[in-house]
Coordinates of N, CA and C and ligand atoms in Angstrom, one line a residue:
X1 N 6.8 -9.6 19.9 CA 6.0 -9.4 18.7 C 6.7 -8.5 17.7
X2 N 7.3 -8.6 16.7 CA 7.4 -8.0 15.7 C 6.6 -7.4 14.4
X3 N 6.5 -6.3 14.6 CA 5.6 -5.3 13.7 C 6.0 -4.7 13.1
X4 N 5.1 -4.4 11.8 CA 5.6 -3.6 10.8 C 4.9 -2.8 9.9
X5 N 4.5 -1.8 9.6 CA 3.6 -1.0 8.7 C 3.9 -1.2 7.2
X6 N 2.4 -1.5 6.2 CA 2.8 -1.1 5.2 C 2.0 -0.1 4.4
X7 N 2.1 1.1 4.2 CA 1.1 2.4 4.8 C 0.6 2.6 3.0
X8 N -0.3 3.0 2.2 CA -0.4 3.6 1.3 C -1.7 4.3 0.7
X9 N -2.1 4.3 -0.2 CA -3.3 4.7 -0.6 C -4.4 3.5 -1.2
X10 N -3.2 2.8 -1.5 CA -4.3 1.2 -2.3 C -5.7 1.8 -3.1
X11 N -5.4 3.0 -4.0 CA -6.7 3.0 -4.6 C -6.2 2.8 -6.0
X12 N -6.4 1.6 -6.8 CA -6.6 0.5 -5.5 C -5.2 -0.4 -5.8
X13 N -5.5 -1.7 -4.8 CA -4.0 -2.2 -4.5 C -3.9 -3.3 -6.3
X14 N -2.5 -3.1 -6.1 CA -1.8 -3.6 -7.3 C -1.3 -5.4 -6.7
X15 N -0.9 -5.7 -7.6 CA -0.3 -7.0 -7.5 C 1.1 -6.8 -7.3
X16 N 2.0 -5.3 -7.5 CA 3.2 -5.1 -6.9 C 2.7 -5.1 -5.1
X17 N 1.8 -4.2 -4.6 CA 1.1 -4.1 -3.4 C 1.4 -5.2 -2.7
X18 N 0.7 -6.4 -3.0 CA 0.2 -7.5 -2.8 C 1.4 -8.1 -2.6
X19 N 2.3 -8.1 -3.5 CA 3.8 -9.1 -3.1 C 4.6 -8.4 -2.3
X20 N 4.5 -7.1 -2.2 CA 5.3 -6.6 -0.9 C 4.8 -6.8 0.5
X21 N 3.2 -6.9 0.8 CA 2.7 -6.8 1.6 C 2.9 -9.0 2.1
X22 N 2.7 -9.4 1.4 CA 3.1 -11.2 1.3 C 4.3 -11.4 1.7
X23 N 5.5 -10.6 1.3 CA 6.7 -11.0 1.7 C 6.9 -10.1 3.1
X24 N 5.9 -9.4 3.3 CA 6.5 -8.7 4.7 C 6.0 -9.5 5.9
X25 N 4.8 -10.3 5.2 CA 3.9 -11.1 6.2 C 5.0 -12.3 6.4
X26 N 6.1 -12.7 5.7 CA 7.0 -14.0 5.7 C 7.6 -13.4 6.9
X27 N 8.5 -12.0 6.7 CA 9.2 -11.6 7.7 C 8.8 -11.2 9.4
X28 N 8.0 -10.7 9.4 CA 7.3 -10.2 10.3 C 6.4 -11.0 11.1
X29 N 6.1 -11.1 12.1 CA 5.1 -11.3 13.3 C 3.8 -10.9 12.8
X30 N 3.5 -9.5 12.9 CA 2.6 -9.2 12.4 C 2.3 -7.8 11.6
X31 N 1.8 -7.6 10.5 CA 1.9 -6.6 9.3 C 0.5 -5.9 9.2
X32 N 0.4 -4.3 9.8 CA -0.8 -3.7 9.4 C -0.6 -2.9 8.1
X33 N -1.5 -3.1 7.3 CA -2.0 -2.4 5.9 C -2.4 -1.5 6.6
X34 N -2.0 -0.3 6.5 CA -2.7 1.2 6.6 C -3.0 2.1 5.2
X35 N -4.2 2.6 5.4 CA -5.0 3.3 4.1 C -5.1 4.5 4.5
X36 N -4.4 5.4 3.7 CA -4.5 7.2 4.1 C -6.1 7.6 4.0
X37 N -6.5 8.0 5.0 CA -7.2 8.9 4.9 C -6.8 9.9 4.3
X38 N -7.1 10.3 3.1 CA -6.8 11.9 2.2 C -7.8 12.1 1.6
X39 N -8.6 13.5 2.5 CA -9.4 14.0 1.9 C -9.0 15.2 0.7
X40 N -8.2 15.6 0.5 CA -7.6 16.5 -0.7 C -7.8 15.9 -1.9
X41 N -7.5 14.4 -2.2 CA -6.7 14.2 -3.2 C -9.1 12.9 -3.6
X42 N -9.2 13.4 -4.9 CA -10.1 12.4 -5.2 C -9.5 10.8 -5.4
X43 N -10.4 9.8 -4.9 CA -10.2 8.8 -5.0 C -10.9 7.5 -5.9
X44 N -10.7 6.3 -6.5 CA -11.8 5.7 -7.4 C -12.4 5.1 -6.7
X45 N -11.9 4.5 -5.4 CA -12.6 3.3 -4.5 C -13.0 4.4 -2.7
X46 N -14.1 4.2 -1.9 CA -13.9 4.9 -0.8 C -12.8 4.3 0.0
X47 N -12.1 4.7 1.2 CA -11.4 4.4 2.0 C -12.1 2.9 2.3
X48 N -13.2 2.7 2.9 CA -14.0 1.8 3.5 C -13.7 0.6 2.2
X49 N -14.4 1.1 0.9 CA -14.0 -0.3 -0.1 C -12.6 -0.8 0.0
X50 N -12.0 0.1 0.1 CA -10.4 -0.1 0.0 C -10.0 -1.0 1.1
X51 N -10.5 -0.8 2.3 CA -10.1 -1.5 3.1 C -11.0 -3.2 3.1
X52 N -12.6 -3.0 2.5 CA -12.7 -4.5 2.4 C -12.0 -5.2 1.1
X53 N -11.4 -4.5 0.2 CA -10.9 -5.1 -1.3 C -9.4 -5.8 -0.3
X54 N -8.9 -5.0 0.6 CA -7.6 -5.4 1.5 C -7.9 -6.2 1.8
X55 N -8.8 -6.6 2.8 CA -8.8 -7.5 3.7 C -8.9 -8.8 3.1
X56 N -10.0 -8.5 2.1 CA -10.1 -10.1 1.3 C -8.7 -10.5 0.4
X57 N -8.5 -10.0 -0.4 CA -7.3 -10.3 -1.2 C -5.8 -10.8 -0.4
X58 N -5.9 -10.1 1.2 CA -5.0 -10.7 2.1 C -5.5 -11.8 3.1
X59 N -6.7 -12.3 2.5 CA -7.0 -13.5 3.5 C -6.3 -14.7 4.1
X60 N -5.0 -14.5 2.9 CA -4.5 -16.2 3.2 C -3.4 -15.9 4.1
X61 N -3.2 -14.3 4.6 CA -2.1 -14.3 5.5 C -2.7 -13.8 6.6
X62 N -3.0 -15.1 7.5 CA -3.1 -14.4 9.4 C -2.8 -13.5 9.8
X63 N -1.7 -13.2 9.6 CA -0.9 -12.1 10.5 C -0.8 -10.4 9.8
X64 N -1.7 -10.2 8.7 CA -2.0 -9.0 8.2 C -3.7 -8.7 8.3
X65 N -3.2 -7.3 9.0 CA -4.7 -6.6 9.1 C -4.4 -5.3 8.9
X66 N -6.1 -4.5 8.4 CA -5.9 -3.8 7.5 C -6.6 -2.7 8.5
X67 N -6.1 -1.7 8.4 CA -6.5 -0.6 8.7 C -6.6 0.8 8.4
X68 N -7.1 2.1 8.9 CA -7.3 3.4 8.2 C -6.7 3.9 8.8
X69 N -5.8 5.4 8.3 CA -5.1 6.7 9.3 C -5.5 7.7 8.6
X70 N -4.8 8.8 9.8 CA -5.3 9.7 8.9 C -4.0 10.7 9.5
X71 N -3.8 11.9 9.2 CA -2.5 12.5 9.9 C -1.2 11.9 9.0
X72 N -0.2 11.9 10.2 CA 0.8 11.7 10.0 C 1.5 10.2 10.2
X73 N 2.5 9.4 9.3 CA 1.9 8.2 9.5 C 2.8 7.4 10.7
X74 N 3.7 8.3 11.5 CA 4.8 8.1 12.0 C 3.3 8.2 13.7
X75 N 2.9 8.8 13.7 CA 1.8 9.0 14.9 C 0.9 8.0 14.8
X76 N 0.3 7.4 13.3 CA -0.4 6.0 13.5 C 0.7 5.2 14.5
X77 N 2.3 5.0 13.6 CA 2.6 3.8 14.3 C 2.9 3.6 15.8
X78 N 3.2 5.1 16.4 CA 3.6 5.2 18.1 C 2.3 4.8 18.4
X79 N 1.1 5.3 17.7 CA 0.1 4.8 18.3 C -0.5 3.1 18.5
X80 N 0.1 2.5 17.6 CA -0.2 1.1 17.6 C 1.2 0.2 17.7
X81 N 2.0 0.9 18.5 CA 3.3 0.5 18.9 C 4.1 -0.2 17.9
X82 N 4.3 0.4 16.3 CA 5.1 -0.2 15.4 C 6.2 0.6 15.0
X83 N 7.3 -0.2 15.1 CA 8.3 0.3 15.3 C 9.1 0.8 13.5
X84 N 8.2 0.4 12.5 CA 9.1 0.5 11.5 C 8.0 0.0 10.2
X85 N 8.0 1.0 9.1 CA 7.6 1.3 7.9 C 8.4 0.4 6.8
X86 N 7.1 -0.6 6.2 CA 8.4 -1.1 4.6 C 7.7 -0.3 3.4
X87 N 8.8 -0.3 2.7 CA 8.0 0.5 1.7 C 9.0 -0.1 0.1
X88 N 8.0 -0.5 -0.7 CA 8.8 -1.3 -1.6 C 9.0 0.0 -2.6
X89 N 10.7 -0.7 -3.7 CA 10.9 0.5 -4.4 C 11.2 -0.2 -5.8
X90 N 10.7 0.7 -7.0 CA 10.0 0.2 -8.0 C 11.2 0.7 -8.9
X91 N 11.6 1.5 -8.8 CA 13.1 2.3 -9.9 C 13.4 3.3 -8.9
X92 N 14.8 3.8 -9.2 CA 15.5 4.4 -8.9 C 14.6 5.9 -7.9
X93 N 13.8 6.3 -8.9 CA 13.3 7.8 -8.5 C 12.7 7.3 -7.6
X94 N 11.9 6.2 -7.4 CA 11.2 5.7 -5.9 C 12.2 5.7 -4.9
X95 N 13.1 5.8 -5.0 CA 14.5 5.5 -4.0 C 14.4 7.0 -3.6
X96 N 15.0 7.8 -4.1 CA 15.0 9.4 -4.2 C 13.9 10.1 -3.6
X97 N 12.6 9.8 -3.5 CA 11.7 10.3 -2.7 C 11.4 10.0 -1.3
X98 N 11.6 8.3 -1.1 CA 11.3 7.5 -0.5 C 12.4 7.6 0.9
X99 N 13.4 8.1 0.0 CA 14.8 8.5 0.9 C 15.1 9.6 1.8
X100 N 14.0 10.2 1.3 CA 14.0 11.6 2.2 C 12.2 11.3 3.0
X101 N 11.4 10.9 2.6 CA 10.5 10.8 3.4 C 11.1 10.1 4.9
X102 N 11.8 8.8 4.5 CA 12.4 8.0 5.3 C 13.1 8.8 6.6
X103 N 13.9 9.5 6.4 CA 15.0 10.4 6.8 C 14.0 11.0 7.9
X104 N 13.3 12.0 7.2 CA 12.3 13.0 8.0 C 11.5 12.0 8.9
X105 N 10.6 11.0 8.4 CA 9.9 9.9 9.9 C 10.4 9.9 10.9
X106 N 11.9 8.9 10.5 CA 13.0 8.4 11.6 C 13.2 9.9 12.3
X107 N 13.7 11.3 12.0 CA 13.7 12.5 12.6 C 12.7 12.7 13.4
X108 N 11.7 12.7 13.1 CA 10.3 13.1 13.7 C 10.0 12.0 15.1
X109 N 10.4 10.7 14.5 CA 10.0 9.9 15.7 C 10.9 8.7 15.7
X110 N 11.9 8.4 15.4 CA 12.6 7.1 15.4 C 12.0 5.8 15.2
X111 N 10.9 6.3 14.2 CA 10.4 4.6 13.2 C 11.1 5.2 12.4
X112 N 11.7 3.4 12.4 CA 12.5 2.9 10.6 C 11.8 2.8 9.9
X113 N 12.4 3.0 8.9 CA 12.0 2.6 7.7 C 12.5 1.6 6.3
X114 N 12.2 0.8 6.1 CA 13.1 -0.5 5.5 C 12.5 -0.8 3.6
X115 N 13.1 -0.3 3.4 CA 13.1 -0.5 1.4 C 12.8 -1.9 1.1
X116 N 12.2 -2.7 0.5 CA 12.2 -4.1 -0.3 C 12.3 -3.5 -1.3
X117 N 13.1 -4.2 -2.8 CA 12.9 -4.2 -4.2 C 11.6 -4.8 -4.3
X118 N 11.0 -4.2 -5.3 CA 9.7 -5.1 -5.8 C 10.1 -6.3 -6.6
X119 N 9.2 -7.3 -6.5 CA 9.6 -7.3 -7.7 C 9.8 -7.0 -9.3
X120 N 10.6 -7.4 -10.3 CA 10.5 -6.9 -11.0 C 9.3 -6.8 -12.4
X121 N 8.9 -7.9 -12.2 CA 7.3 -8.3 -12.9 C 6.2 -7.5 -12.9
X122 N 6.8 -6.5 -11.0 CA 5.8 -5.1 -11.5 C 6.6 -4.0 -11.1
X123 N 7.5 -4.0 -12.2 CA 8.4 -2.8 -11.4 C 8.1 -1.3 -12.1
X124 N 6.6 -1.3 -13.3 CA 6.3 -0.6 -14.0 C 4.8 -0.4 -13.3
X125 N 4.5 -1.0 -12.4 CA 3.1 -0.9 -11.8 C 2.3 0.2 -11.2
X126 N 1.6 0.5 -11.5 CA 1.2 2.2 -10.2 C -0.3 2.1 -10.2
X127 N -1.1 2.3 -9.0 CA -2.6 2.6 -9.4 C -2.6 3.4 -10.0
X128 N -2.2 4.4 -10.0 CA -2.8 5.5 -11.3 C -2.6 4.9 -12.8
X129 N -1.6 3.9 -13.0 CA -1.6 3.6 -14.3 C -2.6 2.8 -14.6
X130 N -2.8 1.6 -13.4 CA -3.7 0.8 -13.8 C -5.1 1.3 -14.2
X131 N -5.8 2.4 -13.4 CA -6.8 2.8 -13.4 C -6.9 3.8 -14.6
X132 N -5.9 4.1 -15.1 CA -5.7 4.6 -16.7 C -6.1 3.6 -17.5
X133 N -5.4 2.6 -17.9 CA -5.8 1.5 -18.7 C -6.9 1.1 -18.4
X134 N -7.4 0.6 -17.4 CA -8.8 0.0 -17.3 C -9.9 1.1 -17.8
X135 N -10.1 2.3 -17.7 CA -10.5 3.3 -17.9 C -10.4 3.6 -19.2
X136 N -9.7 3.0 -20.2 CA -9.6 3.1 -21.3 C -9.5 1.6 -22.3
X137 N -10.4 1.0 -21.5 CA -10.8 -0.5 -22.0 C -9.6 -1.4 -22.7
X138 N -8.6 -1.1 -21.9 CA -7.0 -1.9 -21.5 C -7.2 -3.0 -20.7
X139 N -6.3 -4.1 -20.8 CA -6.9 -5.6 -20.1 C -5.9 -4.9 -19.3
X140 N -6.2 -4.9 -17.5 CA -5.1 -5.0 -16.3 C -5.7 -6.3 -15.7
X141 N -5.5 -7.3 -15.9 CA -5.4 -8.9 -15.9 C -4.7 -9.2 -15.4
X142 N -4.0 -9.5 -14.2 CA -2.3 -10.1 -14.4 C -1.6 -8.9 -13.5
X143 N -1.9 -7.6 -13.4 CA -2.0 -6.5 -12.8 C -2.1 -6.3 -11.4
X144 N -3.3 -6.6 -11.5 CA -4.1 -6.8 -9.9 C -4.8 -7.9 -9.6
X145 N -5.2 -7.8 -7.9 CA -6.0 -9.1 -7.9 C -7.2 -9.2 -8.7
X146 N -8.1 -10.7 -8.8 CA -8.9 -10.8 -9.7 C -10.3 -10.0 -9.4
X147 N -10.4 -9.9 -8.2 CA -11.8 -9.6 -7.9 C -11.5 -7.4 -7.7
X148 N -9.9 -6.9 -7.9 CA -10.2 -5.8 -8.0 C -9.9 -5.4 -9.5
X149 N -9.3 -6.1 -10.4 CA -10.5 -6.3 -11.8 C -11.4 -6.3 -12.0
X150 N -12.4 -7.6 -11.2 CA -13.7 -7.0 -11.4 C -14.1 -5.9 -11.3
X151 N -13.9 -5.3 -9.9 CA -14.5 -4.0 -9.5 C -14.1 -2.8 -10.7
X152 N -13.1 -3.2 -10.9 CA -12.4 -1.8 -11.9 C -13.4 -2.0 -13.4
X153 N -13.6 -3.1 -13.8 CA -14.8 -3.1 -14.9 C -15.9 -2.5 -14.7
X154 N -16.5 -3.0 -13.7 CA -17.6 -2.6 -13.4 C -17.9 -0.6 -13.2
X155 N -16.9 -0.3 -12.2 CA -17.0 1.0 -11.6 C -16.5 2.1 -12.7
X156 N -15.9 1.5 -14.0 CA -15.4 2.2 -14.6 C -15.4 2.1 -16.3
X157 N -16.8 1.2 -16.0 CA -17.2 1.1 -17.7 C -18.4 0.7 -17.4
X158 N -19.3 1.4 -16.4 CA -20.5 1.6 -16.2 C -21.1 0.0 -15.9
Ligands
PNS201 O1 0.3 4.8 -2.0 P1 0.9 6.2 -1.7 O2 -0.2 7.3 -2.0 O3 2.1 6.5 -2.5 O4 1.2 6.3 -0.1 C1 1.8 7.4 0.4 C2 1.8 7.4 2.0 C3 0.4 7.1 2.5 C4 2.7 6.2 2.4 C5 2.3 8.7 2.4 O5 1.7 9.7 1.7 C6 2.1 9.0 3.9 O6 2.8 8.4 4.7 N1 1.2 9.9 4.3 C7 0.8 10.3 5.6 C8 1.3 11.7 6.0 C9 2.8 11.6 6.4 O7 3.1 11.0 7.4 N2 3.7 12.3 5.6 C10 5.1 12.2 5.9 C11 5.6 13.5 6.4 S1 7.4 13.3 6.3

């Protein structure tokens, strides 16, 4: 069985998200969505929404399930025997960060970690931007999935 992590915050998931997590489902056996637990940092959606907004928007791929961590993410995957992290990269500076988190995991515990380009259609994409524009009565249409549109209307223009 071939496994693979695709770890992040999804508050909430983007349509770049979504095609990384799609093409990892092509590659792979089987693909867990993992949702940080971070209590530091405020969030728009709870962990729990975030994980039902996941699971539906990934319905049409069997082989991805969605789940929560918390800690460190190199200890989720020894713990659920996955041997290796994809992490898509959006520009260059994504490379640069991404390159040393990478580095330090593999150190810590010998999961890999494996880069996809995004594609390029969202290579400008970020929840935080999206949730900027929706929040300031911007169409993110085309952005994200349709139903975490809706929710972003709703939760964010009362
Ligand atoms: O979507 P995000 O917020 O950019 O995702 C970041 C995430 C969750 C992948 C990253 O913050 C993470 O792996 N956090 C868990 C803590 C951890 O393992 N840190 C790495 C230490 S080298």
């Amino acid at each position: 069985m071939r496994r693979v992590v695709c770890p992040g915050s999804f508050d909430p998931i983007t349509n770049g998200h979504l095609d990384i997590i799609g093409r990892s489902a092509r590659l792979y056996d089987e693909v867990t969505v993992a949702v940080l637990i971070n209590v530091e940092k405020s969030s728009l959606f709870t962990v729990d929404e975030r994980i039902e907004i996941l699971q539906t928007v990934t319905k049409e791929y069997p082989n991805v399930k969605v789940r929560k961590f918390h800690g460190l993410l190199v200890d989720f995957c020894r713990q659920n025997d996955i041997p290796a992290i994809v992490k898509g990269i959006r520009v260059v500076s994504d490379f640069d960060y991404e390159l040393q988190m990478a580095q330090l995991n593999y150190r810590l515990s010998g999961v890999e970690t494996l880069f996809m380009p995004t594609n390029p259609e969202y290579s400008f994409l970020s929840s935080s931007r999206v949730k900027e524009i929706a929040r300031y009565g911007g169409d993110v249409s085309g952005l994200v999935p349709d139903l975490v549109h809706k929710l972003l209307i709703e939760r964010l223009r009362g």
